[in-house]
C-alpha atoms as one frame of an Amber mdcrd trajectory, in Angstrom:
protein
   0.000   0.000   0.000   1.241   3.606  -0.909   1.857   5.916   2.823   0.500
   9.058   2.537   1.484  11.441   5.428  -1.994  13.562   6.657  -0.848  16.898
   7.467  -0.607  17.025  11.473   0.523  20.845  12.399  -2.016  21.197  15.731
   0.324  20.817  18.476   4.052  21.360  19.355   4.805  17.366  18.874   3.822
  17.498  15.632   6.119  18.863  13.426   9.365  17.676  15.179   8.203  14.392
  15.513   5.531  12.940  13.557   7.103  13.488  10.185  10.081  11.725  11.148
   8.396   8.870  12.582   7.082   7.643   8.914   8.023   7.860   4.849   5.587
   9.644   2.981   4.784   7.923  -0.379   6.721   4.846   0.433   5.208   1.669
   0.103   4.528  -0.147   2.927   3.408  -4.446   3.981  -0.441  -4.788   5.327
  -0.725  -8.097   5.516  -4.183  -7.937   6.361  -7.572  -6.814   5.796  -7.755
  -5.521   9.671  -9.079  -1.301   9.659  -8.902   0.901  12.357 -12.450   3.138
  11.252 -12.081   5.397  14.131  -9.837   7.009  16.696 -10.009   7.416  20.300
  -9.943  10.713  21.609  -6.612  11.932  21.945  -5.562  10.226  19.183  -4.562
  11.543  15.597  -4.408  10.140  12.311  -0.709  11.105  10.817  -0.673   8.565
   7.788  -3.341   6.826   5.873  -3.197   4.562   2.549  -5.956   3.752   0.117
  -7.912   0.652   2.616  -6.931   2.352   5.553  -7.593   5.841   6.737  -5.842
   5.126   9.876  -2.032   3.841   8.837  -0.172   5.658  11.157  -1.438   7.861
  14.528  -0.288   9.187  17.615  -1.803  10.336  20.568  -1.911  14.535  20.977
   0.570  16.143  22.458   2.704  12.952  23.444   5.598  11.570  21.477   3.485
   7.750  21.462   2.764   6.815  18.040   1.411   3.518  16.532   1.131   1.957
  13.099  -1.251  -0.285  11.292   1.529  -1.782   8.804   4.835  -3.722   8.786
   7.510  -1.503   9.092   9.773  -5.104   9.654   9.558  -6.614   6.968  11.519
  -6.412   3.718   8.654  -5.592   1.465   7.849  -2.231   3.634  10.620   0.434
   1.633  12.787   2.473   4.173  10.761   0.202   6.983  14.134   0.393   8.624
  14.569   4.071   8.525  10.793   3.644  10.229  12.376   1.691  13.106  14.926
   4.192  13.344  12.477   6.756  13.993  10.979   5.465  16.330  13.877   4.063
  18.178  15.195   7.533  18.293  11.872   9.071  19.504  11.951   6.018  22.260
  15.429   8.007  23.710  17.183   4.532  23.365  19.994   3.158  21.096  19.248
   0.775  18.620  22.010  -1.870  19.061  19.875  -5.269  19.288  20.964  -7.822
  16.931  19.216 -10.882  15.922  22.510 -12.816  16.632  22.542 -11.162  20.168
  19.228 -13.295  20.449  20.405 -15.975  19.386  23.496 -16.150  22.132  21.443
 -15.626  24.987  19.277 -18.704  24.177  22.082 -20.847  23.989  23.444 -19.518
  26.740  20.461 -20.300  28.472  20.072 -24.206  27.031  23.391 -24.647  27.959
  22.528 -23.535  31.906  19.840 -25.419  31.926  21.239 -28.699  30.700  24.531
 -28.272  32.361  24.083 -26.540  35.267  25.859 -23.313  37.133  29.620 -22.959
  35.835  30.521 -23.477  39.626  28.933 -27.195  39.434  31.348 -28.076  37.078
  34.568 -27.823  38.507  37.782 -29.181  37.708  38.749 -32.928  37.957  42.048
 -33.721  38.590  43.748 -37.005  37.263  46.198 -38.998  39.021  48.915 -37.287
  37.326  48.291 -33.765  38.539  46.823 -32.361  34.935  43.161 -31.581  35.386
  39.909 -31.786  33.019  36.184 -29.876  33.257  33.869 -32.200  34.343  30.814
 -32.323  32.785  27.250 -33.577  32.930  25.701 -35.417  30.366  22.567 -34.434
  28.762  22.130 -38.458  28.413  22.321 -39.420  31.874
């Protein structure tokens, strides 16, 4: 779907923030058929596309903003930059990385099977040189 931006000049949050939160004209992934036909107050619309008048919003005079599109996957353009935004907005560094993920669950499998470092100590053999003792995930 094509992202229009909806002009959004009422309050001091506005300007600074809303345009940089998403693209204008970009296209964007809507997987679904889901519309948002009104707002709560409070709320403003900041982005629309053809199917849905509500794409993008945020709530008046706060920097919260939401979005009714997928701004993670590849076939939303600039959906990155989008991220960005927001990240940005949030006051937070973006430095998450899938891989980082991906670590801390095996990490955590390996914890769980094996136990606390400190329960597998050192073994010595007979002749003085020692080996980590480990438990099996068998026994």
């Amino acid at each position: 779907a094509a992202l229009e931006l909806v002009d959004d000049d009422d309050d001091e949050t506005s300007s600074s923030s809303s345009s940089s939160v998403v693209v204008a004209s970009e296209v964007v992934w809507m997987s679904h058929k889901d519309v948002v036909s009104t707002l709560p107050k409070g709320m403003k619309t900041i982005a629309k596309t053809k199917n849905s008048p509500h794409a993008a919003v945020r709530v008046v005079g706060k920097p919260i903003f939401g979005v009714q599109f997928h701004p993670e996957v590849r076939h939303t353009r600039r959906g990155d930059e989008m991220i960005g935004n927001f990240v940005t907005l949030a006051g937070v560094r973006g430095t998450w990385k899938a891989t980082d993920f991906v670590k801390a669950q095996i990490d955590a499998i390996r914890h769980k099977v094996l136990g606390d470092d400190d329960e597998n100590d050192d073994e010595n053999d007979d002749d003085g040189s020692s080996k980590k003792k480990k438990k099996s995930v068998f026994t």
